CSV table of C-alpha atoms in Angstrom, one decimal:
chain,number,residue,atom,x,y,z
A,1,UNK,CA,84.2,92.1,76.5
A,2,UNK,CA,88.6,92.4,75.0
A,3,UNK,CA,90.5,92.6,77.9
A,4,UNK,CA,93.9,93.2,76.1
A,5,UNK,CA,95.9,96.2,75.6
A,6,UNK,CA,95.8,97.9,71.8
A,7,UNK,CA,99.0,98.6,69.9
A,8,UNK,CA,99.2,101.6,70.9
A,9,UNK,CA,98.8,101.4,74.5
A,10,UNK,CA,101.5,98.3,74.0
A,11,UNK,CA,103.0,101.4,72.4
A,12,UNK,CA,102.6,103.8,75.1
A,13,UNK,CA,103.7,101.6,77.7
A,14,UNK,CA,107.6,100.7,75.5
A,15,UNK,CA,107.6,104.3,76.1
A,16,UNK,CA,107.0,104.7,78.9
A,17,UNK,CA,109.9,103.0,80.3
A,18,UNK,CA,112.9,105.5,80.6
A,19,UNK,CA,110.4,107.2,83.0
A,20,UNK,CA,109.4,103.7,84.9
A,21,UNK,CA,113.3,103.1,85.7
A,22,UNK,CA,113.6,107.2,86.9
A,23,UNK,CA,110.5,106.3,89.2
A,24,UNK,CA,112.0,103.0,90.3
A,25,UNK,CA,115.6,104.6,91.6
A,26,UNK,CA,113.4,108.1,93.1
A,27,UNK,CA,111.2,105.5,94.5
A,28,UNK,CA,113.3,102.8,96.0
A,29,UNK,CA,115.9,104.4,97.9
A,30,UNK,CA,113.2,105.9,99.7
A,31,UNK,CA,113.3,104.7,103.4
A,32,UNK,CA,109.4,103.5,104.4
A,33,UNK,CA,109.1,100.9,106.9
A,34,UNK,CA,105.7,100.2,108.3
A,35,UNK,CA,104.0,102.6,109.9
A,36,UNK,CA,106.4,105.3,109.1
A,37,UNK,CA,105.6,105.1,105.7
A,38,UNK,CA,105.4,109.4,105.6
A,39,UNK,CA,108.2,109.9,103.2
A,40,UNK,CA,107.4,108.1,100.8
A,41,UNK,CA,103.6,108.9,100.8
A,42,UNK,CA,104.3,112.1,100.6
A,43,UNK,CA,106.6,111.8,97.2
A,44,UNK,CA,103.8,109.2,95.7
A,45,UNK,CA,101.5,112.2,95.6
A,46,UNK,CA,103.5,114.8,94.5
A,47,UNK,CA,103.6,112.2,91.5
A,48,UNK,CA,100.3,111.9,90.7
A,49,UNK,CA,99.2,115.4,91.2
A,50,UNK,CA,101.9,116.7,88.6
A,51,UNK,CA,100.5,114.5,86.3
A,52,UNK,CA,97.2,116.2,87.1
A,53,UNK,CA,95.6,113.5,89.4
A,54,UNK,CA,93.2,115.2,90.9
A,55,UNK,CA,92.0,114.7,95.0
A,56,UNK,CA,94.6,112.5,95.9
A,57,UNK,CA,95.2,113.0,99.5
A,58,UNK,CA,96.6,111.0,102.7
A,59,UNK,CA,94.5,109.3,104.6
A,60,UNK,CA,94.8,108.7,108.9
A,61,UNK,CA,96.6,104.8,107.6
A,62,UNK,CA,99.0,106.8,105.1
A,63,UNK,CA,97.5,106.2,102.4
A,64,UNK,CA,97.8,107.4,99.5
A,65,UNK,CA,94.4,107.3,98.2
A,66,UNK,CA,93.3,108.4,94.3
A,67,UNK,CA,89.9,108.5,93.6
A,68,UNK,CA,89.0,107.9,90.0
A,69,UNK,CA,85.2,109.2,88.7
A,70,UNK,CA,84.4,107.8,92.7
A,71,UNK,CA,82.1,110.8,93.7
A,72,UNK,CA,79.0,109.6,93.2
A,73,UNK,CA,80.0,105.7,92.2
A,74,UNK,CA,78.1,103.0,93.1
A,75,UNK,CA,80.9,100.9,92.6
A,76,UNK,CA,84.6,100.7,93.0
A,77,UNK,CA,87.5,98.5,91.5
A,78,UNK,CA,90.3,98.6,94.1
A,79,UNK,CA,93.8,98.7,92.8
A,80,UNK,CA,96.5,99.5,94.8
A,81,UNK,CA,100.6,98.1,96.2
A,82,UNK,CA,101.6,98.2,99.1
A,83,UNK,CA,104.8,101.6,100.5
A,84,UNK,CA,106.3,99.5,103.1
A,85,UNK,CA,109.1,97.6,103.6
A,86,UNK,CA,109.9,94.9,105.6
A,87,UNK,CA,113.6,97.1,107.1
A,88,UNK,CA,113.6,99.8,109.6
A,89,UNK,CA,115.9,102.0,107.9
A,90,UNK,CA,115.0,106.1,108.6
A,91,UNK,CA,117.8,106.7,106.7
A,92,UNK,CA,118.3,106.7,102.1
A,93,UNK,CA,118.8,103.6,101.6
A,94,UNK,CA,121.3,102.3,99.1
A,95,UNK,CA,120.3,101.4,95.9
A,96,UNK,CA,122.7,100.2,92.9
A,97,UNK,CA,122.2,99.2,88.7
A,98,UNK,CA,124.4,96.6,87.9
A,99,UNK,CA,124.2,94.4,84.4
A,100,UNK,CA,120.8,94.0,83.3
A,101,UNK,CA,119.4,94.6,87.6
A,102,UNK,CA,118.4,97.0,89.9
A,103,UNK,CA,119.4,96.4,93.8
A,104,UNK,CA,117.7,98.1,96.7
A,105,UNK,CA,116.0,96.2,100.3
A,106,UNK,CA,112.0,96.2,99.3
A,107,UNK,CA,112.7,97.1,95.5
A,108,UNK,CA,110.4,94.2,94.5
A,109,UNK,CA,108.5,93.9,97.7
A,110,UNK,CA,106.7,96.1,96.6
A,111,UNK,CA,108.5,98.9,95.0
A,112,UNK,CA,108.9,98.1,91.2
A,113,UNK,CA,104.5,97.2,91.6
A,114,UNK,CA,103.8,100.7,93.1
A,115,UNK,CA,105.5,102.1,90.0
A,116,UNK,CA,103.4,99.7,87.9
A,117,UNK,CA,100.5,101.0,89.3
A,118,UNK,CA,101.0,104.4,89.0
A,119,UNK,CA,102.8,104.6,85.7
A,120,UNK,CA,98.9,102.6,84.8
A,121,UNK,CA,97.1,105.8,86.7
A,122,UNK,CA,98.9,108.4,85.7
A,123,UNK,CA,98.3,106.8,81.7
A,124,UNK,CA,94.4,106.9,83.2
A,125,UNK,CA,94.6,110.5,84.2
A,126,UNK,CA,96.8,111.4,81.0
A,127,UNK,CA,93.7,109.9,78.6
A,128,UNK,CA,90.8,111.8,80.0
A,129,UNK,CA,89.3,107.7,80.6
A,130,UNK,CA,86.1,107.3,82.0
A,131,UNK,CA,84.6,103.9,83.5
A,132,UNK,CA,81.2,103.2,82.3
A,133,UNK,CA,78.1,104.4,84.6
A,134,UNK,CA,77.9,104.4,87.9
A,135,UNK,CA,81.8,102.5,88.7
A,136,UNK,CA,84.5,104.3,90.2
A,137,UNK,CA,87.9,103.4,90.9
A,138,UNK,CA,90.1,103.4,93.6
A,139,UNK,CA,93.7,103.8,93.2
A,140,UNK,CA,95.9,103.0,96.2
A,141,UNK,CA,99.2,103.2,98.0
A,142,UNK,CA,98.9,101.5,100.7
A,143,UNK,CA,100.6,101.6,104.5
A,144,UNK,CA,101.2,98.4,107.0
A,145,UNK,CA,101.1,95.5,104.4
A,146,UNK,CA,104.1,93.9,105.6
A,147,UNK,CA,104.9,92.1,108.9
A,148,UNK,CA,103.0,93.7,112.4
A,149,UNK,CA,101.8,96.1,109.8
A,150,UNK,CA,99.2,94.3,110.3
A,151,UNK,CA,97.5,94.7,106.7
A,152,UNK,CA,96.3,98.2,108.7
A,153,UNK,CA,96.0,100.3,105.3
A,154,UNK,CA,93.9,97.9,103.4
A,155,UNK,CA,92.4,97.5,106.4
A,156,UNK,CA,91.1,101.2,106.7
A,157,UNK,CA,90.3,101.4,102.9
A,158,UNK,CA,87.9,98.7,103.1
A,159,UNK,CA,86.9,99.0,106.2
A,160,UNK,CA,85.1,102.9,104.3
A,161,UNK,CA,85.0,101.5,101.3
A,162,UNK,CA,84.0,97.7,101.2
A,163,UNK,CA,80.3,97.3,100.5
A,164,UNK,CA,81.3,99.5,97.7
A,165,UNK,CA,83.8,97.6,95.9
A,166,UNK,CA,83.0,95.7,93.2
A,167,UNK,CA,86.9,93.5,92.9
A,168,UNK,CA,90.2,94.3,94.1
A,169,UNK,CA,94.2,94.0,92.8
A,170,UNK,CA,96.1,94.6,94.8
A,171,UNK,CA,99.6,94.8,92.4
A,172,UNK,CA,102.8,92.2,94.9
A,173,UNK,CA,105.0,89.3,94.5
A,174,UNK,CA,106.8,88.0,91.0
A,175,UNK,CA,105.7,87.6,87.4
A,176,UNK,CA,103.9,84.9,86.5
A,177,UNK,CA,102.6,84.7,90.2
A,178,UNK,CA,98.5,85.4,91.1
A,179,UNK,CA,97.4,85.7,94.0
A,180,UNK,CA,93.1,84.2,94.5
A,181,UNK,CA,93.2,82.5,98.0
A,182,UNK,CA,93.7,83.9,101.5
A,183,UNK,CA,96.0,82.0,104.1
A,184,UNK,CA,94.9,83.9,107.3
A,185,UNK,CA,97.3,84.0,109.9
A,186,UNK,CA,97.7,84.6,114.2
A,187,UNK,CA,100.6,85.9,115.3
A,188,UNK,CA,101.8,86.2,119.4
A,189,UNK,CA,104.5,87.2,122.6
A,190,UNK,CA,104.0,84.5,124.8
A,191,UNK,CA,106.3,85.7,127.5
A,192,UNK,CA,106.6,83.4,130.4
A,193,UNK,CA,108.0,85.1,133.8
A,194,UNK,CA,109.7,82.7,136.9
A,195,UNK,CA,111.5,83.7,140.5
A,196,UNK,CA,115.1,82.9,138.6
A,197,UNK,CA,118.3,83.3,140.8
A,198,UNK,CA,121.8,82.4,141.2
A,199,UNK,CA,123.1,79.1,138.6
A,200,UNK,CA,124.4,77.8,141.8
A,201,UNK,CA,123.2,79.3,144.9
A,202,UNK,CA,119.2,78.7,143.8
A,203,UNK,CA,120.0,75.9,141.6
A,204,UNK,CA,116.3,73.7,141.6
A,205,UNK,CA,114.2,77.4,141.0
A,206,UNK,CA,112.7,78.0,138.1
A,207,UNK,CA,113.9,79.1,134.8
A,208,UNK,CA,111.7,81.2,132.4
A,209,UNK,CA,114.0,79.4,129.6
A,210,UNK,CA,113.3,75.7,130.7
A,211,UNK,CA,109.5,76.2,130.8
A,212,UNK,CA,109.5,77.8,127.6
A,213,UNK,CA,111.5,75.1,126.2
A,214,UNK,CA,109.2,72.3,127.6
A,215,UNK,CA,106.2,74.9,125.3
A,216,UNK,CA,107.6,74.7,122.1
A,217,UNK,CA,107.6,71.0,122.8
A,218,UNK,CA,103.9,71.1,122.9
A,219,UNK,CA,103.1,72.9,120.7
A,220,UNK,CA,105.1,70.8,118.0
A,221,UNK,CA,103.4,68.1,119.4
A,222,UNK,CA,100.3,69.1,118.8
A,223,UNK,CA,98.8,67.5,115.0
A,224,UNK,CA,97.0,71.1,113.1
A,225,UNK,CA,94.0,70.3,111.4
A,226,UNK,CA,93.5,68.4,108.1
A,227,UNK,CA,90.4,70.6,106.4
A,228,UNK,CA,92.7,71.9,104.4
A,229,UNK,CA,97.2,73.1,104.8
A,230,UNK,CA,97.1,74.6,108.0
A,231,UNK,CA,100.8,74.7,109.6
A,232,UNK,CA,102.2,77.1,112.9
A,233,UNK,CA,105.7,77.6,114.3
A,234,UNK,CA,107.5,78.7,116.9
A,235,UNK,CA,110.3,82.0,114.8
A,236,UNK,CA,112.6,83.1,117.6
A,237,UNK,CA,113.1,82.7,120.9
A,238,UNK,CA,114.8,85.2,123.9
A,239,UNK,CA,115.0,85.1,127.1
A,240,UNK,CA,117.5,85.4,129.9
A,241,UNK,CA,120.8,87.7,131.3
A,242,UNK,CA,124.0,85.8,132.1
A,243,UNK,CA,125.2,82.2,131.5
A,244,UNK,CA,125.7,81.6,135.8
A,245,UNK,CA,121.7,83.2,136.0
A,246,UNK,CA,118.7,80.7,136.3
A,247,UNK,CA,116.3,82.8,133.4
A,248,UNK,CA,113.9,85.1,135.2
A,249,UNK,CA,111.9,85.8,131.4
A,250,UNK,CA,112.5,84.5,128.4
A,251,UNK,CA,110.1,84.8,125.7
A,252,UNK,CA,108.8,83.4,121.8
A,253,UNK,CA,107.1,84.4,119.1
A,254,UNK,CA,104.5,82.1,117.2
A,255,UNK,CA,102.1,81.9,114.4
A,256,UNK,CA,99.7,79.3,112.8
A,257,UNK,CA,98.6,79.6,109.1
A,258,UNK,CA,95.8,78.8,106.7
A,259,UNK,CA,93.2,79.0,104.3
A,260,UNK,CA,90.1,78.0,107.0
A,261,UNK,CA,88.3,79.9,109.3
A,262,UNK,CA,87.4,76.7,110.9
A,263,UNK,CA,90.8,75.4,110.6
A,264,UNK,CA,92.2,78.6,112.4
A,265,UNK,CA,90.1,78.6,115.0
A,266,UNK,CA,91.0,75.3,115.6
A,267,UNK,CA,94.5,75.7,116.0
A,268,UNK,CA,93.8,79.2,118.2
A,269,UNK,CA,90.7,76.9,120.7
A,270,UNK,CA,94.9,74.7,121.1
A,271,UNK,CA,96.2,77.3,121.9
A,272,UNK,CA,94.9,78.4,124.9
A,273,UNK,CA,93.8,75.7,126.3
A,274,UNK,CA,97.5,74.7,126.2
A,275,UNK,CA,98.4,78.7,128.1
A,276,UNK,CA,95.8,77.9,130.7
A,277,UNK,CA,97.7,74.4,131.1
A,278,UNK,CA,101.1,76.3,131.7
A,279,UNK,CA,98.9,79.1,133.8
A,280,UNK,CA,97.4,76.2,135.4
A,281,UNK,CA,101.1,74.9,136.7
A,282,UNK,CA,101.7,78.3,138.3
A,283,UNK,CA,103.5,79.8,136.1
A,284,UNK,CA,103.3,83.9,134.6
A,285,UNK,CA,102.2,83.9,131.1
A,286,UNK,CA,101.6,87.2,129.1
A,287,UNK,CA,100.2,86.4,125.9
A,288,UNK,CA,100.6,89.9,123.3
A,289,UNK,CA,99.0,89.3,120.0
A,290,UNK,CA,101.0,90.4,117.8
A,291,UNK,CA,98.7,91.0,114.2
A,292,UNK,CA,95.7,88.7,112.7
A,293,UNK,CA,95.4,87.9,109.3
A,294,UNK,CA,92.0,87.0,108.0
A,295,UNK,CA,91.9,83.8,105.4
A,296,UNK,CA,88.6,83.3,103.6
A,297,UNK,CA,86.9,79.7,104.0
A,298,UNK,CA,86.9,76.6,102.0
A,299,UNK,CA,83.1,77.1,102.5
A,300,UNK,CA,81.7,80.2,100.4
A,301,UNK,CA,78.1,80.4,97.8
A,302,UNK,CA,77.6,79.9,94.3
A,303,UNK,CA,77.9,83.6,93.4
A,304,UNK,CA,80.3,83.9,95.3
A,305,UNK,CA,83.0,81.2,93.8
A,306,UNK,CA,81.9,82.1,90.5
A,307,UNK,CA,82.6,85.9,90.4
A,308,UNK,CA,85.8,85.2,91.9
A,309,UNK,CA,86.5,82.5,89.0
A,310,UNK,CA,86.3,84.9,87.0
A,311,UNK,CA,88.4,88.0,88.6
A,312,UNK,CA,91.0,85.1,88.8
A,313,UNK,CA,90.3,83.8,84.5
A,314,UNK,CA,90.6,87.1,83.2
A,315,UNK,CA,94.1,88.0,85.6
A,316,UNK,CA,95.2,84.5,84.2
A,317,UNK,CA,94.5,85.5,80.6
A,318,UNK,CA,96.7,89.1,80.8
A,319,UNK,CA,99.5,87.9,82.6
A,320,UNK,CA,99.8,84.9,80.1
A,321,UNK,CA,98.9,87.6,77.3
A,322,UNK,CA,102.0,89.3,79.0
A,323,UNK,CA,104.5,87.2,80.7
A,324,UNK,CA,105.7,84.4,78.6
A,325,UNK,CA,107.4,82.1,82.0
A,326,UNK,CA,105.0,79.8,84.1
A,327,UNK,CA,101.8,81.1,85.9
A,328,UNK,CA,101.8,80.3,89.4
A,329,UNK,CA,97.6,80.4,90.9
A,330,UNK,CA,97.8,80.0,94.3
A,331,UNK,CA,97.1,80.5,97.9
A,332,UNK,CA,99.2,83.3,99.5
A,333,UNK,CA,98.9,86.0,102.8
A,334,UNK,CA,99.0,89.4,101.4
A,335,UNK,CA,96.6,92.6,100.9
A,336,UNK,CA,94.3,90.3,99.3
A,337,UNK,CA,93.5,88.8,102.4
A,338,UNK,CA,90.9,91.0,104.0
A,339,UNK,CA,88.2,92.1,101.1
A,340,UNK,CA,88.8,88.1,100.5
A,341,UNK,CA,87.7,87.6,104.0
A,342,UNK,CA,84.3,90.1,102.4
A,343,UNK,CA,83.4,88.0,100.1
A,344,UNK,CA,85.1,90.8,97.5
A,345,UNK,CA,86.7,88.7,94.1
A,346,UNK,CA,90.5,89.7,94.7
A,347,UNK,CA,93.6,88.6,93.3
A,348,UNK,CA,96.9,90.0,94.4
A,349,UNK,CA,99.3,90.2,91.0
A,350,UNK,CA,102.9,90.6,90.1
A,351,UNK,CA,104.7,92.8,87.4
A,352,UNK,CA,108.4,91.9,87.9
A,353,UNK,CA,110.5,89.9,87.8
A,354,UNK,CA,113.3,89.3,90.5
A,355,UNK,CA,114.4,87.2,93.4
A,356,UNK,CA,115.9,87.8,97.3
A,357,UNK,CA,112.6,89.5,99.1
A,358,UNK,CA,113.0,90.1,102.2
A,359,UNK,CA,116.8,90.6,102.4
A,360,UNK,CA,119.1,93.6,101.5
A,361,UNK,CA,120.7,91.9,98.4
A,362,UNK,CA,116.7,92.2,97.0
A,363,UNK,CA,116.8,92.7,92.8
A,364,UNK,CA,114.5,93.0,89.5
A,365,UNK,CA,115.1,92.7,86.1
A,366,UNK,CA,114.9,96.2,84.4
A,367,UNK,CA,113.6,94.6,81.0
A,368,UNK,CA,110.7,93.2,82.9
A,369,UNK,CA,108.5,95.9,83.8
A,370,UNK,CA,108.1,96.5,80.0
A,371,UNK,CA,105.5,93.1,80.8
A,372,UNK,CA,104.9,94.0,84.0
A,373,UNK,CA,103.4,97.7,83.3
A,374,UNK,CA,101.4,96.1,80.5
A,375,UNK,CA,99.6,93.5,83.1
A,376,UNK,CA,98.6,96.2,85.4
A,377,UNK,CA,97.4,98.5,82.3
A,378,UNK,CA,95.5,95.5,81.4
A,379,UNK,CA,93.8,94.8,84.2
A,380,UNK,CA,93.6,97.8,85.4
A,381,UNK,CA,91.7,99.4,81.9
A,382,UNK,CA,89.3,96.2,81.6
A,383,UNK,CA,88.1,98.0,85.1
A,384,UNK,CA,86.7,101.1,82.1
A,385,UNK,CA,84.9,97.9,80.4
A,386,UNK,CA,81.8,96.7,80.5
A,387,UNK,CA,81.3,93.3,82.0
């Protein structure tokens, strides 16, 4: 099937750039921490409705759902981009234009990608396009993609509709990137408590900080599985109260990642065995699960491989058509983890160029919105064709 835009569609994308910039500057100022995306959800819902979208609603997970011809569809193609940003701000986010760049926290991850998704949905609505018989299109501005959001928004969508999903594309990352394999992860807060005491009078009492340091040493002494790339990291440690107090409490944030389920299971078993050992030593240990992101498996049926390869091949062709830079097809931790873990063909595709992701100096190239919109629109329109 033909997967590229017509001249008329490319012209439409060019003419939409003024609207794209206005939408980006409006949306980019709206705060949206994970679990607190309400303001953006309401804005996106209203924007879609103003362009004629019908049946748009906000679900219990704060996802904005636009079901297009989904009522009686036996199969659904899902297109999404996430609402949330990594920053906790609840007041208006600072945004500025400087030269050809637009700066704002979260402007590239994922606001600009969300803009391109919305414009593509607006085009479909404006043109009244009809997908093949029995197929529906689900547009979603989803919540809780970032950090400890733990993919809550995407999970809710897949739990409700997963059995009908034919394929899934999320718009995230930068132009040239296509994520087609899922890196899973498990994240924990580990807290150790001891009797503590005065640093002089109670010298010899166990220190929670010293115990935690030994735990970290043991974690880093373990060799990860070799079947697939598997990593681990203690990213944060906290504890103690004063320089002259033996620490009563200390904690760490620990995660491990892998592309393979068996490797994750092996890391989990190793971690739990370490915890048992620490408790046998008489330590009070609390383990809190902060998040679990599923991965796929290296051992998948041939039919699943074929369908995934077909989707990735189409995405590659579209990206190469409208983006002249380097193409990078790789594994990653994105909303695509959820469908990939269920055996559903899925990609995460970038539609903007920029830098500084997850920093307050994040920026995007304004001119990259045009090739990015072409990529997003071509991906969406491919679902309206047979095949």
